[in-house]
Structures are given as structure tokens and as C-alpha cells.
């Protein structure tokens, strides 16, 4: 039995453990700092989620706070603000997925088709620099140009026209949010697609061109299929993360458009938990969000497998 | 010393973005007593030997000084400390240079007899810092506890972690600490929770929010003062022009002012049968919300709701009026423009006939409880509190607020202390942090412009004619402490939606219903049950 097992393992890995260790020990060593980082800052704090099942009081601590079972989740279920926040989150995530996700792909295709190397590098740099600005700066920039007392509206006023409430209209808030997101992050997200594009075999294009395929046909039959794996991978990651639409961007603009439009799960958690002192409700909302996110991630990945894509992780031997 | 915007938050008035409960708006509820009947408040013994140019009064009128008393006297006998003390506090100015490179701080340490190691939080974020430190279980000796930044469950928290100081301070016991005995009983009520005293209170101006306007701007329309709400509306429209606006975009604060003109109560109204009606439930407040919405629709508010501090814009005339705390805040405008003395709006009846009210403030910025410890240490910390509460006009007051003569301050021609260049760098952040954890009773003092003191004193007298105090001030409700901040925040979200036209007026009643069922009715019951008989029926 034992022998059969070890044989099986050997067959699966190809090499005995000892040989693998000899081959990979430097790699394992290099991984340690990363693993420790993940453990300390991601996995250990996960344990703190127990406060979701307590009536947590910071002055009593986790050890002495009272347990109250699922009461926090029941309260959450009954709280209309939570559902509003969830609805806003989903709407915003949907709009982001629809309007933001394709932009970096398009950008990458444009940059890739640029002939001048110098211009290309210049464009790339300009496109991804805003990623390094904080949300405070980005929102301020938008405020200064599109806000009620901003550049555009002051111009309109001087021209005797009515100002346009770009920043304060709750109905168009999702569009504003996506516009900010595109301005800030599309260039950054483009990089990964650009990298994928460099792996496309140039001879494919040459062969297709020789066969008389035009620009669009080459794009459709060669470029996009080569990007498909990356696109699906990023799409799955995005779906797993769909309930995290951002925090600072919303907390900064919450007063301008009202909580009805700008309260998302993360700001709800902050206001209920940290500011309102109801830490347990906040933790419960956060935990619920995490569980749903994990399920979505798993679901999207399974779907990708079913469509014949590798997805983000695979069952051994699946590929 | 404390900047206007920040001070506003401390004293509890919410800026558009802030999450605090406002003074005069029923959100606050940290102090007071469930069993205050059994408690003897510390004996009040005012500081002798001070002769203000304008006397203070029981009504809340602050004593005014034209000059700093010559030959400052000493109010403590010996340096209070034997060893270092740690404390959590908050500064509302730029944080000071650290102790090691701050001669003023070092001078204070040697005057105290031990190091005062301060952890200085900044604004916003203090409640979060407080809560995290609390959860960490390694508490400093002293932690400033603001009454109105929404720190929840104050009662059980104090019992679990902090020292009951009743036997050291109640009745005549306080006389051992003369500067603490010089704090008024009204101030002490802040530091009483569950019938016990938990620290020395930190008095601040007893006045609440006021509207201030730049007289140069308002001159075009005949001045800031109005006699009807319609007149104010017309003036605002006239002042709004191009990129100039009449009002700062702090909606909740502005609404508070309008409420006073419409006769809305300060937090709660005491009815004939001694039942309570909350501010939000009154037609007066609802009328004020409608009025605010009308002003908003007329576009007289500065259109960027995220504006952090309107003071510079009021000074340069781009905004005509803003809301600040207390008539003394004229000094903040002087700092930016030494030639400017801003006008303070005196409340008026909305139709020219109704009686307006003026909401007095909370009167303190909370208290500073001690970590649980032994008697020797308690006495040492109390002596420190005594030192840092030294009244205006004493040597200790100078050391705490101005540093050392010749180094951080000099005496000007009128013998008033004025900060030197070094002082301006070392003092503000440190002084703000010290003032927020301990203060004597407040005075009006404007060393550079003595005449301001006289004018502010006059304004205070005018405001006091309409003064109304929150009837629940100094009492305690568990529900208010636990869910009050959350309920207030949710209700205000709706109010702001209504004023800015995002929701219709009918959303008001729905929000009110949620406020009541979410805990508002429970709060009413708890406050009514402990309503002191000395509190008069509102409007009587």
C-alpha cells in the first residue's frame, strides 16, 4: 500500500521529493519572504473574522467580547442600507466590467500597431503614469476641471450657460466613476495585454497577409485569439473581485452625490463598523463579501474550464 | 490656537463631510449621569485674584481680558510629576516638532518634573486611533475622550478599562487641586458617567455655532444682519454672481442656523407634560430644511461640496458667509487678514415676528480618563491635570500656552505675550494637543486687537438673549451612546439629499420613521426618564 502510494506520487511528479528539493531549493528559498508576507498580512488577519460572530467591543477585545452566533448576519439581512450598498456595488461593478474592461485591450492594440518606437514608448508612459496618482489627487483633478466650481462649469457660466452637474448627479455617477477609472488605470492595465501581444508569432501575420487577409481579419483571427487566454484570466480575476469596486474613490465623492448612489459594500463596512462603532456588523458584511467573492471566482473558473480555457488554476492533468 | 475647521469638528459640529454628532443637534451624548442624584459634584471654588475687564456670568458669558495680567501668579505649589507620563491626545494644528527637537516641550517637561510623552493623533481619524489603541490592550496613562466624535459605548468601556476618580474629586476632595476646583459644575457634568467621575473636564466656549460673514462683501446688500428669512434669501441671491457665492457648502451647519430662525429646539424640546420631542420631529426643523432646499435651488451655495475650509474664501470675498463655533472665532479670520473683523449673525425670527433661538454648545470637549492604576499614581496624574488646567493669567498657563519668555514668546508694548518665530514653530501643534486634553474655563482674549474682545463680549450678550441649552446635556442614554452617531449620520444623509434636490421632501418622513424605530424613540424614553427637574419647559 505504502509502496503503491509512493510509486503513484513519483509517477505524478516525475521525480522523488528529494531530487525535487535538490533541484528547486533556491526557488523555495526565494519564495519564503513572499509567503511570510502573505501569511502575516493576509492569512493571519483572516482569523480576525471571528468578530463577525461576536458583539465585539474594542475595550473588551476578542477574548472577552460576547458571542452572538449569526445575529450580525441576521441584522445585516434586515438592514436596507446593506442591500442598497450591495445594489450599488453590483451596478458599479457591472458598468465597470462593461465599459472599463475592454478599454485596456483596445489601448494595447492601438499601441501595438504604432510604427514609431519612440512615439510608442512615449504614449505608453503617458498612459500608465496616472496609475501612480492617489485617488485623492485624481478626484481633486476631476473636481477642479468638472466640479461645480471647476474649470468647465466656470467657462459655461461665463458664457451665460447653465453649469452641468458632472460630479453631483447621482444618476450619472457610475459613468463618472468609470471615466475616472479609465483615466487612472486603463494605461496600467494595458501593459499585461501588450506583453501578451509580443508573444504572438509574427510569421502568422505574414502567412495570413500572404493569404490575402486584411487588417481586420488578422486582428480577428490572429491577435484576439492569442490574447484570449489572458483576457479570460483577467476576466475571472475581475469577477472574483467584483464586490470590491474601490473604497477611496467612493468615500471621497460620497458627499457630492449622496450615499444613495455612492455607498458601496466597502464604505458601508467602514461607516457601520469603524465609524459607527459596530465592528461586528462591519466584519459580517466584509466576511459575506469575501465568501461571495470566493464563490464567484470558483464559478467563473469552472465556466472557463468548461469552455476549454485554462482559467486561473487547474485540476492536475486537466490541460 | 485651534484652527477653525478643526475646532468645529471637536466641538461636534459636523462639516458636510464629517461624521460627528453636532452640538445642538441631539447627536451628542457622552457625559452625564444615570445615578447623578447620588453623586456630589466637585466643590466649585473660582480662582482668586483675576480681574477681567469684562466680567463673566453664570449665563455662559465669557470674561474678557484686554491685557494679560502683569505679574502672573503661580497656581501650583510643586511640580506635579515624579516619572514620565504617556498620553493619547489630538492636535488640530500642524503636528509639532517631536519632543527631542522641541525646546518648548522640553521646557514644559522640566516644569512638570517628568516627561510628558504624548501620542498626538490628527484629524480626522481620532476615534479610529482611539479604538485600535483600546483593542491593543497597551493603554497610555491618559486618553482624551471626546464627547461627540462618536466613540460608542462609553459607559461599559470606562468601567472595563479606566479609573473611577470619584473619591478623589467629589465634593471637597477636589480642593486639594485648586485649578480643578475652579472648573464649573456645568463642565464637570461632562466627566460624569454612571454616577462616577472619570476625569477632569475640558471646558471650551459655552457658545454654539454662529454664522459669520465678511462685512466688505455684505456691505453691497446692506450688511449681514437680516430681519426675515426672505430678506436673507434675497441678499444671498444678490451676492451670488459669477464665481462668487453667498454661502459655504456645509449644509448641515447652515441648516442649523436656519433652524434657529425657524425656532427649532436645541436637540430636544421639553413639552408641557415634560415629554420630549426631538429636533428632527419638529415642524420648525422641517421648515428649515425646505428653506435650505430653496436656497440650494437658487444656487447660492458654493457648488463644490467637498470644500474643506471656507475661511480663505470668506476672507477674499468669494464666499460671503460661513458657520463657525462661537463668537470668538473672529480671530481665525484675523489670522488670514489682520485688517478683517468679521460680522456675526444674530438670529432673527424667520417671518420677522417669531422668536428665534440661539443654540448654546456643549461647553466642553470631553474629559481625559486615567488607565486603571494605584493611588500614588492617581495622585500624580491628578496633580498633572491640575497643572494643565491652570487658569488664564497664571504662570502655568504661560508655560503651557506660550513657553518661556525670551525663547518662545516676548512681551509686546502692552505687556501681552506674543509668540516669537521659534514659538510659532514649536507652539501651535503642541498647545493644541495640550488644550484638547486639559483646559481652564474659557476667556476672551485677543492680545493683538484688544478692541475685538469688547466687540465679542457684546456679541455674546446679544446671542444670550435667545440662548437655549440642550435639555439632555449632562444626562446619559445608553441607546444614544450606542447607536446615536449611526442614526444621526443616516438621517443627515437624507437631509442633504433633500436639500440638494436628490430626493423629494416626502423622503423626510420616511427617514424620520427609520430614525425613530432605529433607536430614536428609545433614546427619547431614556432621556425623558432622567430629565432633571431643573430643566425648564422649552419656550417658557
CSV table of C-alpha atoms in Angstrom, one decimal, chain A residues 3-293:
chain,number,residue,atom,x,y,z
A,3,UNK,CA,4.8,1.4,-1.8
A,4,UNK,CA,1.9,1.8,-4.2
A,5,UNK,CA,1.3,5.3,-2.8
A,6,UNK,CA,4.9,6.5,-3.2
A,7,UNK,CA,5.0,5.0,-6.6
A,8,UNK,CA,1.9,6.9,-7.5
A,9,UNK,CA,3.4,10.1,-6.2
A,10,UNK,CA,6.6,9.5,-8.0
A,11,UNK,CA,4.7,8.9,-11.2
A,12,UNK,CA,2.7,12.1,-10.7
A,13,UNK,CA,5.6,14.3,-10.0
A,14,UNK,CA,8.0,12.6,-12.2
A,15,UNK,CA,10.8,12.9,-9.5
A,16,UNK,CA,11.2,11.8,-5.9
A,17,UNK,CA,10.8,14.5,-3.3
A,18,UNK,CA,14.5,14.6,-2.5
A,19,UNK,CA,15.5,15.1,-6.1
A,20,UNK,CA,12.9,17.8,-6.5
A,21,UNK,CA,14.2,19.6,-3.4
A,22,UNK,CA,17.8,19.4,-4.7
A,23,UNK,CA,16.6,20.9,-7.9
A,24,UNK,CA,14.3,23.6,-6.5
A,25,UNK,CA,15.6,24.6,-3.1
A,26,UNK,CA,16.8,28.1,-4.3
A,27,UNK,CA,13.3,28.7,-5.7
A,28,UNK,CA,11.7,27.7,-2.4
A,29,UNK,CA,14.1,30.0,-0.5
A,30,UNK,CA,13.2,32.9,-2.8
A,31,UNK,CA,9.5,32.3,-2.1
A,32,UNK,CA,9.8,32.4,1.6
A,33,UNK,CA,9.6,36.2,2.1
A,34,UNK,CA,6.6,36.3,-0.2
A,35,UNK,CA,4.9,33.5,1.7
A,36,UNK,CA,5.6,35.1,5.1
A,37,UNK,CA,4.2,38.4,3.8
A,38,UNK,CA,1.0,36.7,2.7
A,39,UNK,CA,0.7,34.8,5.9
A,40,UNK,CA,1.2,37.8,8.2
A,41,UNK,CA,-0.8,40.4,6.3
A,42,UNK,CA,-3.4,38.3,4.6
A,43,UNK,CA,-4.0,34.9,6.3
A,44,UNK,CA,-3.5,35.9,9.9
A,45,UNK,CA,-5.9,38.8,9.7
A,46,UNK,CA,-8.5,36.4,8.3
A,47,UNK,CA,-8.7,34.9,11.8
A,48,UNK,CA,-10.0,38.3,12.9
A,49,UNK,CA,-13.2,37.5,11.1
A,50,UNK,CA,-14.4,35.7,14.3
A,51,UNK,CA,-15.6,39.1,15.5
A,52,UNK,CA,-18.4,38.7,12.9
A,53,UNK,CA,-19.9,36.2,15.3
A,54,UNK,CA,-19.4,38.3,18.3
A,55,UNK,CA,-20.8,41.5,19.8
A,56,UNK,CA,-17.3,42.9,19.6
A,57,UNK,CA,-16.2,45.8,21.8
A,58,UNK,CA,-12.7,47.0,21.3
A,59,UNK,CA,-12.3,47.6,25.1
A,60,UNK,CA,-13.1,44.0,25.8
A,61,UNK,CA,-11.1,42.5,23.0
A,62,UNK,CA,-11.8,39.3,21.1
A,63,UNK,CA,-11.2,37.2,24.1
A,64,UNK,CA,-13.9,38.9,26.3
A,65,UNK,CA,-16.5,40.0,23.8
A,66,UNK,CA,-19.8,38.2,23.9
A,67,UNK,CA,-20.5,35.6,21.2
A,68,UNK,CA,-23.8,36.1,19.4
A,69,UNK,CA,-23.8,33.5,16.7
A,70,UNK,CA,-25.3,34.6,13.4
A,71,UNK,CA,-27.1,37.6,14.9
A,72,UNK,CA,-24.9,40.1,13.0
A,73,UNK,CA,-25.8,38.4,9.7
A,74,UNK,CA,-29.5,38.4,10.6
A,75,UNK,CA,-29.2,42.2,11.3
A,76,UNK,CA,-27.4,42.7,8.0
A,77,UNK,CA,-30.1,40.8,6.2
A,78,UNK,CA,-32.7,43.1,7.7
A,79,UNK,CA,-30.8,46.3,7.1
A,80,UNK,CA,-32.0,48.1,3.9
A,81,UNK,CA,-28.7,50.1,3.8
A,82,UNK,CA,-26.8,46.9,3.3
A,83,UNK,CA,-28.9,46.0,0.4
A,84,UNK,CA,-28.6,49.5,-1.1
A,85,UNK,CA,-24.8,49.2,-0.8
A,86,UNK,CA,-24.9,45.8,-2.4
A,87,UNK,CA,-27.1,47.0,-5.2
A,88,UNK,CA,-24.8,50.0,-5.8
A,89,UNK,CA,-21.8,47.7,-5.8
A,90,UNK,CA,-23.2,45.4,-8.3
A,91,UNK,CA,-24.4,48.2,-10.6
A,92,UNK,CA,-21.0,49.9,-10.4
A,93,UNK,CA,-19.2,46.6,-11.0
A,94,UNK,CA,-21.4,45.8,-14.0
A,95,UNK,CA,-20.7,49.2,-15.5
A,96,UNK,CA,-17.0,48.9,-14.8
A,97,UNK,CA,-16.9,45.4,-16.4
A,98,UNK,CA,-18.8,46.6,-19.5
A,99,UNK,CA,-17.1,49.9,-20.0
A,100,UNK,CA,-13.7,49.6,-18.4
A,101,UNK,CA,-12.6,46.1,-19.1
A,102,UNK,CA,-12.4,46.4,-23.0
A,103,UNK,CA,-10.5,49.7,-22.9
A,104,UNK,CA,-7.0,48.4,-22.0
A,105,UNK,CA,-7.4,45.8,-24.7
A,106,UNK,CA,-8.2,48.4,-27.3
A,107,UNK,CA,-5.4,50.6,-26.0
A,108,UNK,CA,-2.9,47.7,-26.2
A,109,UNK,CA,-4.0,47.0,-29.8
A,110,UNK,CA,-3.5,50.7,-30.7
A,111,UNK,CA,-0.1,50.9,-29.1
A,112,UNK,CA,0.9,47.7,-30.7
A,113,UNK,CA,0.0,49.0,-34.1
A,114,UNK,CA,2.1,52.1,-33.7
A,115,UNK,CA,5.0,52.0,-36.0
A,116,UNK,CA,7.3,54.6,-34.4
A,117,UNK,CA,9.1,53.0,-31.5
A,118,UNK,CA,9.8,56.4,-29.9
A,119,UNK,CA,6.2,57.6,-30.1
A,120,UNK,CA,5.1,54.2,-28.8
A,121,UNK,CA,7.2,54.4,-25.7
A,122,UNK,CA,6.2,57.9,-25.1
A,123,UNK,CA,2.5,57.1,-25.4
A,124,UNK,CA,2.8,54.1,-23.1
A,125,UNK,CA,4.5,56.1,-20.4
A,126,UNK,CA,1.9,58.8,-20.5
A,127,UNK,CA,-0.9,56.3,-20.5
A,128,UNK,CA,0.3,54.4,-17.4
A,129,UNK,CA,1.6,57.3,-15.3
A,130,UNK,CA,-1.8,58.3,-13.8
A,131,UNK,CA,-1.9,54.9,-12.1
A,132,UNK,CA,0.6,56.2,-9.6
A,133,UNK,CA,-1.5,59.1,-8.6
A,134,UNK,CA,-3.6,58.5,-5.5
A,135,UNK,CA,-7.4,58.7,-5.6
A,136,UNK,CA,-7.4,61.9,-3.7
A,137,UNK,CA,-5.4,63.5,-6.5
A,138,UNK,CA,-7.5,62.0,-9.2
A,139,UNK,CA,-10.8,63.1,-7.6
A,140,UNK,CA,-9.4,66.6,-7.0
A,141,UNK,CA,-8.3,66.8,-10.6
A,142,UNK,CA,-11.7,65.9,-11.8
A,143,UNK,CA,-13.2,68.3,-9.2
A,144,UNK,CA,-11.0,71.1,-10.5
A,145,UNK,CA,-12.0,70.5,-14.1
A,146,UNK,CA,-15.5,69.2,-14.0
A,147,UNK,CA,-16.7,70.2,-10.5
A,148,UNK,CA,-19.4,72.7,-9.7
A,149,UNK,CA,-16.7,75.4,-9.2
A,150,UNK,CA,-14.4,73.8,-11.7
A,151,UNK,CA,-12.9,75.0,-15.0
A,152,UNK,CA,-15.5,73.7,-17.4
A,153,UNK,CA,-18.5,75.0,-15.4
A,154,UNK,CA,-16.9,78.4,-14.8
A,155,UNK,CA,-16.4,78.7,-18.5
A,156,UNK,CA,-20.1,77.7,-19.1
A,157,UNK,CA,-21.2,80.3,-16.5
A,158,UNK,CA,-19.1,83.0,-18.2
A,159,UNK,CA,-20.7,82.1,-21.5
A,160,UNK,CA,-24.1,82.6,-19.8
A,161,UNK,CA,-25.0,78.9,-19.9
A,162,UNK,CA,-26.2,76.6,-17.1
A,163,UNK,CA,-23.5,74.6,-15.4
A,164,UNK,CA,-23.6,70.8,-15.9
A,165,UNK,CA,-23.5,68.7,-12.7
A,166,UNK,CA,-20.9,66.2,-13.8
A,167,UNK,CA,-19.8,65.5,-10.3
A,168,UNK,CA,-23.0,65.7,-8.4
A,169,UNK,CA,-25.6,63.9,-10.5
A,170,UNK,CA,-26.3,60.6,-8.8
A,171,UNK,CA,-27.8,59.1,-12.0
A,172,UNK,CA,-24.6,59.5,-14.0
A,173,UNK,CA,-22.3,58.7,-11.1
A,174,UNK,CA,-21.4,55.2,-12.4
A,175,UNK,CA,-20.2,56.8,-15.7
A,176,UNK,CA,-18.2,59.4,-13.8
A,177,UNK,CA,-16.6,56.6,-11.7
A,178,UNK,CA,-15.7,54.6,-14.9
A,179,UNK,CA,-14.3,57.7,-16.5
A,180,UNK,CA,-12.1,58.3,-13.5
A,181,UNK,CA,-11.1,54.6,-13.5
A,182,UNK,CA,-10.2,54.7,-17.2
A,183,UNK,CA,-8.2,57.8,-16.8
A,184,UNK,CA,-6.3,56.4,-13.9
A,185,UNK,CA,-5.9,52.7,-14.7
A,186,UNK,CA,-6.5,51.8,-18.3
A,187,UNK,CA,-2.9,52.5,-19.2
A,188,UNK,CA,-1.6,50.4,-16.4
A,189,UNK,CA,-4.0,47.5,-17.3
A,190,UNK,CA,-2.8,47.8,-20.9
A,191,UNK,CA,0.7,46.6,-20.0
A,192,UNK,CA,-0.2,43.0,-19.5
A,193,UNK,CA,-2.0,42.8,-22.9
A,194,UNK,CA,0.9,44.4,-24.5
A,195,UNK,CA,3.2,41.8,-23.1
A,196,UNK,CA,0.8,39.1,-24.4
A,197,UNK,CA,0.9,40.7,-27.8
A,198,UNK,CA,4.7,40.4,-28.1
A,199,UNK,CA,4.3,36.6,-27.8
A,200,UNK,CA,2.2,36.4,-31.0
A,201,UNK,CA,4.2,34.7,-33.7
A,202,UNK,CA,4.9,37.2,-36.4
A,203,UNK,CA,5.0,34.6,-39.1
A,204,UNK,CA,1.3,34.0,-38.5
A,205,UNK,CA,0.6,37.5,-39.6
A,206,UNK,CA,2.9,37.1,-42.6
A,207,UNK,CA,1.2,33.9,-43.6
A,208,UNK,CA,-2.2,35.4,-43.2
A,209,UNK,CA,-1.2,38.5,-45.1
A,210,UNK,CA,0.1,36.3,-47.9
A,211,UNK,CA,-3.2,34.6,-48.0
A,212,UNK,CA,-4.9,37.9,-48.5
A,213,UNK,CA,-6.2,38.6,-45.0
A,214,UNK,CA,-6.8,42.3,-44.4
A,215,UNK,CA,-6.1,44.2,-41.2
A,216,UNK,CA,-9.4,43.4,-39.6
A,217,UNK,CA,-9.3,39.7,-40.4
A,218,UNK,CA,-5.8,39.5,-39.0
A,219,UNK,CA,-7.0,41.2,-35.8
A,220,UNK,CA,-10.0,38.9,-35.6
A,221,UNK,CA,-8.3,35.6,-36.5
A,222,UNK,CA,-4.8,36.0,-35.0
A,223,UNK,CA,-4.4,38.8,-32.5
A,224,UNK,CA,-7.6,38.3,-30.4
A,225,UNK,CA,-7.3,34.5,-30.3
A,226,UNK,CA,-3.8,34.9,-29.0
A,227,UNK,CA,-4.9,37.3,-26.3
A,228,UNK,CA,-7.9,35.1,-25.3
A,229,UNK,CA,-6.2,33.2,-22.5
A,230,UNK,CA,-5.0,36.4,-20.9
A,231,UNK,CA,-8.4,38.1,-21.4
A,232,UNK,CA,-10.2,35.2,-19.8
A,233,UNK,CA,-7.7,35.0,-16.9
A,234,UNK,CA,-8.1,38.7,-16.1
A,235,UNK,CA,-11.9,38.5,-16.5
A,236,UNK,CA,-12.1,35.7,-14.0
A,237,UNK,CA,-9.9,37.6,-11.5
A,238,UNK,CA,-12.1,40.6,-12.0
A,239,UNK,CA,-15.3,38.6,-11.4
A,240,UNK,CA,-13.8,37.2,-8.2
A,241,UNK,CA,-13.1,40.7,-7.1
A,242,UNK,CA,-16.4,42.1,-8.3
A,243,UNK,CA,-17.7,43.1,-4.9
A,244,UNK,CA,-14.6,45.3,-4.4
A,245,UNK,CA,-15.2,48.2,-6.6
A,246,UNK,CA,-13.0,50.5,-4.7
A,247,UNK,CA,-13.1,52.5,-1.4
A,248,UNK,CA,-11.3,55.8,-1.6
A,249,UNK,CA,-12.9,56.8,-4.9
A,250,UNK,CA,-16.3,56.4,-3.3
A,251,UNK,CA,-15.7,57.8,0.2
A,252,UNK,CA,-14.2,60.9,-1.4
A,253,UNK,CA,-17.3,61.5,-3.6
A,254,UNK,CA,-20.0,60.2,-1.2
A,255,UNK,CA,-21.0,63.7,-0.1
A,256,UNK,CA,-21.2,65.1,-3.6
A,257,UNK,CA,-23.7,62.5,-4.9
A,258,UNK,CA,-25.2,61.2,-1.7
A,259,UNK,CA,-25.0,57.8,0.0
A,260,UNK,CA,-27.9,56.7,-2.2
A,261,UNK,CA,-25.5,56.4,-5.2
A,262,UNK,CA,-22.1,56.2,-3.7
A,263,UNK,CA,-22.4,53.8,-0.8
A,264,UNK,CA,-20.7,50.5,-1.7
A,265,UNK,CA,-20.0,47.5,0.4
A,266,UNK,CA,-16.6,48.7,1.4
A,267,UNK,CA,-17.8,52.2,2.5
A,268,UNK,CA,-20.8,50.6,4.2
A,269,UNK,CA,-18.4,48.4,6.2
A,270,UNK,CA,-16.3,51.4,7.1
A,271,UNK,CA,-19.3,53.6,8.2
A,272,UNK,CA,-21.1,50.8,10.1
A,273,UNK,CA,-18.1,49.2,11.6
A,274,UNK,CA,-15.3,51.7,12.2
A,275,UNK,CA,-17.2,55.0,12.4
A,276,UNK,CA,-20.4,53.7,13.8
A,277,UNK,CA,-18.6,51.5,16.3
A,278,UNK,CA,-20.5,48.4,15.2
A,279,UNK,CA,-17.3,46.5,14.4
A,280,UNK,CA,-19.1,43.2,14.3
A,281,UNK,CA,-21.7,44.2,11.6
A,282,UNK,CA,-18.8,45.6,9.6
A,283,UNK,CA,-16.9,42.4,9.9
A,284,UNK,CA,-20.0,40.4,9.0
A,285,UNK,CA,-20.5,42.5,5.9
A,286,UNK,CA,-16.9,42.0,5.0
A,287,UNK,CA,-17.0,38.3,5.6
A,288,UNK,CA,-20.1,37.9,3.5
A,289,UNK,CA,-18.4,39.8,0.7
A,290,UNK,CA,-15.4,37.6,0.9
A,291,UNK,CA,-17.4,34.4,0.8
A,292,UNK,CA,-19.4,35.6,-2.2
A,293,UNK,CA,-16.3,36.7,-4.0
